[in-house]
Amino acid sequence: MQILKFSQPDFDEKFSILANRGEMDMSEVMPKVASIIAEIRKSGDKALCEQIARFDNWEPKSGSQLKISTDEMKQAWDKTDEKLKEALKIAYERIKAYHEKQIEKSWLSYEKDGAVLGQKITPVDRAGLYIPGGKAAYPSSLLMNAVPAIVAGVGDISVCTPAVSGEVNALLLAAMHMLGIKNAYKVGGASAVAAMAYGTDTISKVDVITGPGNIYVATAKKMVFGDVNIDMIAGPSEIGVIADSSCNAHNIAVDLLSQAEHDEIASSFLITFDEELAKEIEAEMMSVLATLKREKIARASVENKAAIIIAMDKAHAIVLANELAVEHLEIATNDAWEYLPHIKHAGAVFLGHFTPEAVGDYLAGPNHTLPTGGTARFFSPLGVNNFIKRSSVIAMNEKTLRELAPACMALASAEGLGAHELSIKVRQ
Amino acid sequence: MQILKFSQPDFDEKFSILANRGEMDMSEVMPKVASIIAEIRKSGDKALCEQIARFDNWEPKSGSQLKISTDEMKQAWDKTDEKLKEALKIAYERIKAYHEKQIEKSWLSYEKDGAVLGQKITPVDRAGLYIPGGKAAYPSSLLMNAVPAIVAGVGDISVCTPAVSGEVNALLLAAMHMLGIKNAYKVGGASAVAAMAYGTDTISKVDVITGPGNIYVATAKKMVFGDVNIDMIAGPSEIGVIADSSCNAHNIAVDLLSQAEHDEIASSFLITFDEELAKEIEAEMMSVLATLKREKIARASVENKAAIIIAMDKAHAIVLANELAVEHLEIATNDAWEYLPHIKHAGAVFLGHFTPEAVGDYLAGPNHTLPTGGTARFFSPLGVNNFIKRSSVIAMNEKTLRELAPACMALASAEGLGAHELSIKVRQ
């Protein structure tokens, strides 16, 4: 694990490598993804079935075999352990309650001059949710993508998830039942993104595609962007923790590892201005690491991607956290709320000693789909906002238009747009 | 001009070509844009100067020659005709007042169980605005891009605009002065997008790039998306007008032409259920066309891109307008407000007989940067929203975490994420 101290001569250089960790090199996979997209656009379901046979170890014969029936979902729900059903319901209710607070209202402003101006909010007609599958099937990802779409009022929601050997994770199916998903398909990767972006006989063309995925999914989302909207382009998961001597070193070590266990290329950053604490947390990490079921993944992540950063003081720690702009930022100090006004760039901020990042992954309420790799500088958590769009509303009356005419005509004339000018003039 | 009547046998087929007008083929320009971006990333200002020499008919010697001084802006303002200064000020005030209504507030929710959940809104640190130049320099585009960034609270705003033969349009310079722009550069096209996305010695790397442009600019924006955020990928401008017998045919003809005069590939659509009116408006268009300064451009647009669509009735007109999902939608009827609840997809809606689209282009208040080509199904007008991002806020206390622990641990365990589970357990 890399340890960087503010006073070392190459600190800025090494820290800037961490801060610029985000760039994804899509050049290698892009030609492959381009040909997957081209095949789907040309041959629809037929291409989908062929691609699944190539990548997912089963051979659907036709588009209809890709559809997951609502019966399958119900059966999976019925077979689900009661404790898990209850957990899913709690998560659903809390995520729903949070996202309902994000609903943006349409508004109209009746101006003094008689004009009416406004902004109308409308849900998109159709949303497509991509949920990764295979070994790591995450029902929580389905909840986090579906609930904001449901809350936004999207009428038609499609879900695509890969079915390795034709099988879909039972808990994912159960979650589909709980959420009332009607249209779900056993399709993964770039194929799924292409099918939802352009439509096939089986899968409807959608307006917005959201959801996490590997480099193929990320590249496909970037390539279809503009023909549909997408939520963001997400890379490997990451955590940053600002901790001081008030924290429990063991707990923070576990939190850092909870990110490392996701992926060999996940990143965990500890920022502290207490060098003793840094050593203690490092030792705790190494000792807990050996006890994890996913030790191998977590160890690779810790060895290659983790960093302990010793800041000069609290103010410096905040500067560094903002420069890292991490996906998850825990502030494990007694005065965590004091930090919040100064945190500019982070996907989600977890305050205090009783807010481990995992609670946000499942059921705190806010979305767990968050900007990674420093993109919290400009991307936002997935939310209701991703499933709506705005239309401006303008209504002038004869008097208002007359008052504005001289200025409007002057500008149109200066830009050389005669018909624009004329369209005001003819109404005088 | 194409005329389509609902009752003709090939109506659906022909209409669907109009509805699917939006797709942009970037494949031809993509390699050129990729190499422009690669050059800028490799050689910064040097590459910028070379590219300008190649495309813009002047030869800057170094990065410093690209910068537009605030003196130049002030001189341009001082020389500007008083009437135009006044027009710019009116536009600025109205656009600002509208966008201030879009400001989203950060919020915190103090939950009954003691948890605190919230959403923090922060402006991006740096925004880059691209303003087309050359023959058609539009100061209005600068206002429409800069004002939402200013209202959002962006601290560092850069403007790039091409300077053909080294000259920038005087009114654009004057508008820069009025807006207090400090960092503006004589750089255009894909070069400008690349420079703002990745930074050079002269031009700072930004977080968000907005602004209109040709296919090179659109392609560059798509290619840098993910490394920065962008507003949208916009194509040629377009208008749709729903009109009935209560409208003034001459005025509507002028409105349709005000879109046609923008660009040979701009589109104008009239939707009406009154066939007599359709003929009248068509005749008016042909007669006004001949009087326009930009007749040649407008005529090409009318001949190749315009369409008159005869709907069955009012309800059918609304269905067709939603399928077209146009950038600008005028509703030129006495009962225009009756339509509004049913309009799902449009960039901006202009209601009634005294709201020509041109008033929205300049100074009604709402933004004139709007989704084109049917992307109003999922993209929104440019606004304050494009210059901010959200961070989720989560604070649990010991009691809340204990209550949520069983559900949270059950889900983490079901997903096989041991350290996630442990991070909750160690806090019990």
XYZ file of C-alpha atoms in Angstrom, chain B:
428
model
C -41.842 21.569 -49.573
C -43.219 18.219 -48.560
C -46.936 18.047 -47.757
C -48.151 15.033 -45.805
C -51.811 14.324 -45.116
C -52.889 11.848 -42.460
C -55.144 10.042 -44.937
C -52.511 9.296 -47.563
C -51.483 5.619 -47.619
C -47.786 6.218 -47.010
C -48.321 8.780 -44.242
C -46.860 6.683 -41.414
C -43.822 5.756 -43.435
C -43.087 9.319 -44.536
C -43.845 10.806 -41.147
C -41.498 8.365 -39.444
C -38.658 9.631 -41.637
C -39.334 13.096 -40.213
C -39.598 11.749 -36.666
C -36.269 9.943 -37.035
C -34.497 12.935 -38.569
C -32.059 13.287 -35.714
C -29.338 10.787 -36.234
C -25.962 12.342 -36.847
C -23.364 10.398 -38.775
C -20.105 11.237 -37.086
C -18.141 8.393 -38.638
C -16.639 10.532 -41.374
C -15.348 13.355 -39.176
C -14.432 11.185 -36.175
C -10.896 10.254 -37.312
C -10.143 13.910 -38.088
C -11.477 15.028 -34.709
C -9.593 12.236 -32.930
C -6.341 13.425 -34.436
C -7.081 17.070 -33.519
C -7.693 15.979 -29.924
C -4.564 13.819 -29.851
C -2.437 16.707 -31.175
C -3.742 19.098 -28.516
C -3.170 16.565 -25.746
C 0.367 15.986 -26.953
C 1.540 19.474 -27.892
C -0.910 21.892 -26.240
C -0.586 25.497 -27.383
C 1.788 24.589 -30.199
C -0.815 22.261 -31.720
C -3.518 24.887 -31.164
C -1.537 27.501 -33.114
C -0.877 25.053 -35.942
C -4.516 24.049 -36.175
C -5.623 27.682 -36.243
C -3.156 28.384 -39.050
C -4.668 25.439 -40.929
C -8.357 26.321 -40.434
C -8.835 29.966 -39.492
C -6.680 31.915 -41.952
C -4.324 33.552 -39.433
C -1.101 32.468 -37.795
C -0.764 32.970 -34.070
C 2.868 32.667 -32.997
C 2.239 31.474 -29.453
C -0.464 30.649 -26.936
C -0.465 34.170 -25.568
C -1.728 35.532 -28.908
C -4.857 33.425 -28.509
C -6.074 35.325 -25.503
C -8.615 38.082 -26.021
C -7.751 40.974 -23.694
C -10.391 42.554 -21.504
C -9.287 45.851 -23.077
C -10.415 44.638 -26.482
C -13.759 43.724 -24.960
C -14.129 47.103 -23.287
C -13.223 48.970 -26.465
C -15.802 46.965 -28.400
C -18.424 47.785 -25.757
C -17.586 51.478 -25.837
C -17.967 51.536 -29.604
C -21.273 49.691 -29.567
C -24.358 51.592 -30.649
C -26.422 52.710 -27.617
C -29.551 50.935 -28.856
C -27.666 47.650 -29.075
C -26.086 48.141 -25.649
C -29.559 48.650 -24.246
C -30.826 45.561 -26.093
C -27.982 43.447 -24.707
C -28.700 44.700 -21.192
C -32.403 43.926 -21.463
C -31.606 40.439 -22.755
C -29.079 39.876 -19.983
C -31.462 40.949 -17.228
C -34.330 38.826 -18.506
C -32.194 35.726 -19.092
C -30.672 36.148 -15.634
C -34.070 36.545 -13.949
C -35.370 33.357 -15.600
C -32.310 31.273 -14.774
C -32.327 32.433 -11.164
C -35.658 30.621 -10.880
C -33.847 27.405 -11.825
C -31.465 27.487 -8.865
C -31.738 24.237 -6.989
C -31.289 24.369 -3.245
C -29.184 21.989 -1.201
C -31.367 20.233 1.349
C -31.085 18.168 4.492
C -33.819 15.936 5.834
C -33.790 15.239 9.565
C -35.452 11.829 9.688
C -37.614 10.589 12.547
C -35.151 7.787 13.266
C -32.337 10.276 13.849
C -30.604 9.803 10.493
C -29.849 12.882 8.458
C -30.048 12.548 4.683
C -29.477 15.233 2.132
C -28.306 16.500 -1.188
C -25.630 19.157 -1.487
C -25.527 21.298 -4.628
C -22.137 22.691 -5.673
C -21.264 24.604 -8.833
C -18.514 23.091 -10.955
C -15.185 24.858 -10.501
C -14.580 25.640 -14.161
C -16.830 25.894 -17.190
C -15.841 26.218 -20.832
C -18.244 27.880 -23.263
C -17.931 27.324 -26.972
C -19.361 30.132 -29.099
C -19.349 29.715 -32.882
C -17.849 32.537 -34.858
C -17.004 33.376 -38.419
C -19.698 34.821 -40.620
C -22.479 33.962 -38.229
C -21.306 35.286 -34.867
C -24.081 35.207 -32.340
C -23.653 37.291 -29.198
C -26.980 35.815 -28.082
C -25.257 32.396 -27.834
C -22.716 33.859 -25.446
C -25.459 35.255 -23.214
C -27.376 31.984 -23.263
C -24.291 29.961 -22.275
C -22.648 32.374 -19.861
C -25.671 33.473 -17.833
C -26.603 30.010 -16.475
C -22.943 29.425 -15.552
C -22.792 32.791 -13.772
C -26.100 32.165 -12.003
C -24.908 28.680 -10.956
C -21.945 30.331 -9.259
C -19.158 28.957 -11.448
C -15.999 30.776 -10.396
C -13.905 30.265 -13.497
C -15.503 30.662 -16.924
C -13.572 30.303 -20.181
C -14.915 31.239 -23.601
C -13.557 29.952 -26.903
C -14.615 31.342 -30.241
C -12.979 31.054 -33.659
C -11.407 34.212 -35.047
C -11.424 34.023 -38.800
C -8.366 35.976 -39.983
C -7.727 36.784 -36.341
C -10.847 38.933 -35.936
C -13.650 38.405 -33.442
C -17.110 39.848 -34.041
C -17.339 43.218 -32.281
C -20.756 42.620 -30.744
C -19.546 39.318 -29.302
C -16.610 41.181 -27.710
C -19.001 43.800 -26.369
C -21.201 41.095 -24.842
C -18.103 39.571 -23.194
C -17.419 42.938 -21.576
C -20.982 43.282 -20.332
C -20.870 39.782 -18.825
C -17.495 40.331 -17.172
C -15.778 37.493 -19.052
C -12.089 37.463 -18.127
C -10.764 34.430 -20.007
C -11.624 34.296 -23.688
C -9.622 32.755 -26.505
C -9.548 32.963 -30.293
C -9.854 29.237 -30.808
C -12.600 27.393 -32.639
C -13.963 23.998 -33.614
C -12.748 20.685 -32.271
C -9.473 22.361 -31.240
C -11.319 24.536 -28.741
C -13.228 21.598 -27.285
C -10.026 19.574 -26.915
C -8.127 22.485 -25.352
C -10.865 23.091 -22.774
C -11.255 19.361 -22.041
C -7.572 18.656 -21.456
C -5.979 22.057 -20.887
C -2.960 23.728 -22.491
C -0.495 26.245 -21.039
C -2.829 29.041 -22.107
C -6.283 27.495 -21.693
C -7.321 25.885 -18.387
C -8.812 22.426 -18.256
C -12.513 22.803 -17.423
C -15.138 20.508 -15.879
C -18.057 21.201 -18.202
C -18.142 22.258 -21.863
C -21.315 23.748 -23.321
C -22.290 25.516 -26.483
C -23.416 24.971 -30.047
C -21.295 24.154 -33.068
C -20.996 22.254 -36.299
C -20.467 18.506 -36.723
C -16.785 18.818 -35.714
C -17.694 20.524 -32.458
C -20.505 18.029 -31.774
C -18.189 15.088 -32.450
C -15.425 16.518 -30.272
C -17.914 17.078 -27.436
C -19.048 13.472 -27.672
C -15.457 12.236 -27.695
C -14.379 14.191 -24.593
C -17.592 13.340 -22.708
C -16.691 11.425 -19.571
C -13.379 13.267 -19.170
C -15.548 16.377 -18.770
C -19.302 16.785 -18.774
C -21.059 18.344 -21.757
C -24.511 19.888 -22.154
C -25.877 17.909 -25.087
C -25.050 16.937 -28.640
C -26.972 19.366 -30.818
C -27.733 19.200 -34.513
C -29.348 21.700 -36.917
C -32.053 24.001 -35.568
C -35.743 23.308 -36.143
C -39.244 24.596 -35.496
C -42.660 22.998 -35.326
C -45.806 25.096 -35.397
C -49.266 23.832 -34.524
C -51.676 26.349 -36.044
C -55.425 26.544 -36.538
C -57.716 28.973 -38.337
C -57.356 31.516 -35.525
C -53.754 32.227 -36.548
C -52.418 34.864 -38.906
C -51.084 32.852 -41.853
C -48.573 35.502 -42.830
C -47.077 35.614 -39.318
C -46.772 31.826 -39.134
C -45.080 31.769 -42.536
C -42.506 34.249 -41.225
C -41.955 32.154 -38.085
C -41.342 29.028 -40.162
C -38.879 30.958 -42.308
C -37.093 32.333 -39.245
C -35.904 28.798 -38.625
C -35.198 28.085 -42.279
C -32.904 31.116 -42.563
C -30.545 29.659 -39.941
C -29.141 26.871 -42.016
C -29.732 24.956 -45.259
C -30.301 21.857 -43.130
C -32.611 23.518 -40.557
C -36.135 22.074 -40.495
C -39.527 23.806 -40.330
C -42.687 21.802 -39.702
C -46.234 23.090 -39.819
C -48.830 20.860 -38.192
C -52.457 21.779 -38.754
C -55.818 20.114 -39.147
C -57.035 22.880 -41.481
C -56.081 22.097 -45.059
C -57.088 25.534 -46.351
C -54.836 27.186 -43.785
C -51.982 24.908 -44.813
C -52.262 26.128 -48.408
C -52.453 29.725 -47.306
C -49.357 29.441 -45.116
C -47.450 27.675 -47.872
C -48.267 30.489 -50.309
C -47.254 33.111 -47.731
C -43.958 31.299 -47.158
C -43.113 31.299 -50.843
C -43.937 34.966 -51.160
C -42.004 36.083 -48.042
C -39.059 33.840 -48.960
C -38.251 35.959 -51.982
C -37.906 39.063 -49.799
C -35.358 37.657 -47.325
C -31.736 38.714 -47.151
C -30.847 35.109 -46.428
C -33.171 33.860 -49.168
C -30.702 31.348 -50.566
C -30.175 29.539 -47.283
C -33.864 29.696 -46.359
C -34.950 28.427 -49.780
C -32.648 25.417 -49.594
C -34.014 24.622 -46.142
C -37.643 25.020 -47.237
C -37.171 22.922 -50.339
C -35.320 20.054 -48.697
C -36.284 20.047 -45.055
C -39.637 21.758 -44.500
C -42.895 19.844 -44.223
C -46.555 20.688 -43.868
C -48.378 17.976 -41.987
C -52.155 17.766 -42.126
C -53.406 16.037 -38.982
C -56.828 14.522 -38.497
C -57.775 16.821 -35.638
C -56.401 18.599 -32.586
C -55.683 15.391 -30.648
C -53.853 13.945 -33.635
C -51.821 17.142 -34.020
C -50.649 16.740 -30.426
C -49.667 13.102 -30.990
C -47.652 14.084 -34.061
C -45.970 17.004 -32.286
C -44.891 14.673 -29.472
C -43.509 12.189 -31.991
C -41.523 14.935 -33.716
C -40.221 16.181 -30.325
C -39.021 19.430 -31.898
C -36.586 21.955 -30.516
C -39.034 24.893 -30.764
C -42.783 24.268 -30.724
C -45.130 27.164 -31.386
C -48.809 26.699 -30.634
C -50.551 29.369 -32.646
C -54.157 28.886 -31.614
C -56.610 30.792 -29.418
C -56.615 27.866 -26.990
C -52.833 27.378 -26.835
C -52.809 26.762 -23.069
C -55.201 23.840 -23.589
C -52.397 22.083 -25.448
C -49.686 22.507 -22.826
C -50.649 19.638 -20.483
C -50.504 17.244 -23.433
C -47.117 18.347 -24.817
C -44.610 15.792 -23.595
C -41.591 16.297 -25.809
C -40.347 19.724 -26.937
C -37.318 21.838 -26.132
C -39.383 24.985 -25.654
C -43.083 25.687 -26.117
C -44.223 29.088 -27.425
C -47.863 29.738 -26.629
C -50.337 31.922 -28.483
C -50.325 34.387 -31.330
C -47.823 36.825 -29.817
C -44.965 34.481 -29.004
C -42.825 34.101 -32.117
C -39.866 31.811 -31.612
C -37.430 34.710 -32.178
C -38.447 36.293 -28.876
C -37.108 33.168 -27.175
C -33.896 33.299 -29.184
C -32.995 36.672 -27.724
C -34.646 37.857 -24.591
C -37.803 36.187 -23.357
C -35.628 34.680 -20.623
C -35.489 30.895 -21.123
C -32.406 29.469 -22.777
C -32.187 29.245 -26.557
C -29.801 26.255 -26.407
C -32.325 23.460 -26.828
C -32.360 19.784 -27.752
C -32.721 19.135 -31.503
C -33.459 16.237 -33.824
C -35.973 14.573 -31.506
C -33.616 14.509 -28.521
C -36.171 16.592 -26.594
C -37.425 13.089 -25.708
C -34.525 12.928 -23.227
C -32.396 16.119 -23.271
C -33.336 19.432 -21.632
C -32.685 23.078 -22.430
C -29.310 24.360 -21.274
C -29.684 25.756 -17.778
C -28.229 26.259 -14.337
C -28.466 22.498 -13.908
C -25.647 22.000 -16.438
C -23.224 23.914 -14.238
C -23.839 22.277 -10.871
C -23.539 18.791 -9.493
C -25.050 17.022 -6.501
C -23.428 15.150 -3.626
C -25.500 12.852 -1.409
C -25.198 13.369 2.340
C -25.714 10.544 4.843
C -25.298 10.671 8.617
C -26.418 7.762 10.777
C -26.235 7.567 14.534
C -25.557 4.524 16.696
C -29.245 3.759 17.243
C -30.299 4.099 13.575
C -27.421 1.987 12.409
C -28.354 -0.698 14.937
C -31.952 -0.720 13.703
C -30.892 -1.023 10.087
C -28.107 -3.510 10.736
C -30.025 -6.793 10.247
C -31.444 -5.768 6.865
C -28.178 -4.227 5.700
C -26.108 -7.220 6.745
C -28.577 -9.643 5.148
C -28.263 -7.865 1.811
C -24.468 -7.603 1.993
C -24.246 -11.275 2.848
C -26.587 -12.245 0.004
C -24.359 -10.327 -2.393
C -21.307 -12.118 -0.991
C -19.614 -8.938 0.195
C -18.111 -9.896 3.553
C -16.284 -6.679 4.387
C -19.478 -4.724 3.680
C -21.297 -6.896 6.182
C -18.442 -6.622 8.656
C -18.395 -2.814 8.462
C -21.918 -2.795 9.914
C -21.231 -5.575 12.422
C -18.165 -3.938 13.985
C -20.261 -0.903 14.844
C -22.851 -2.832 16.888
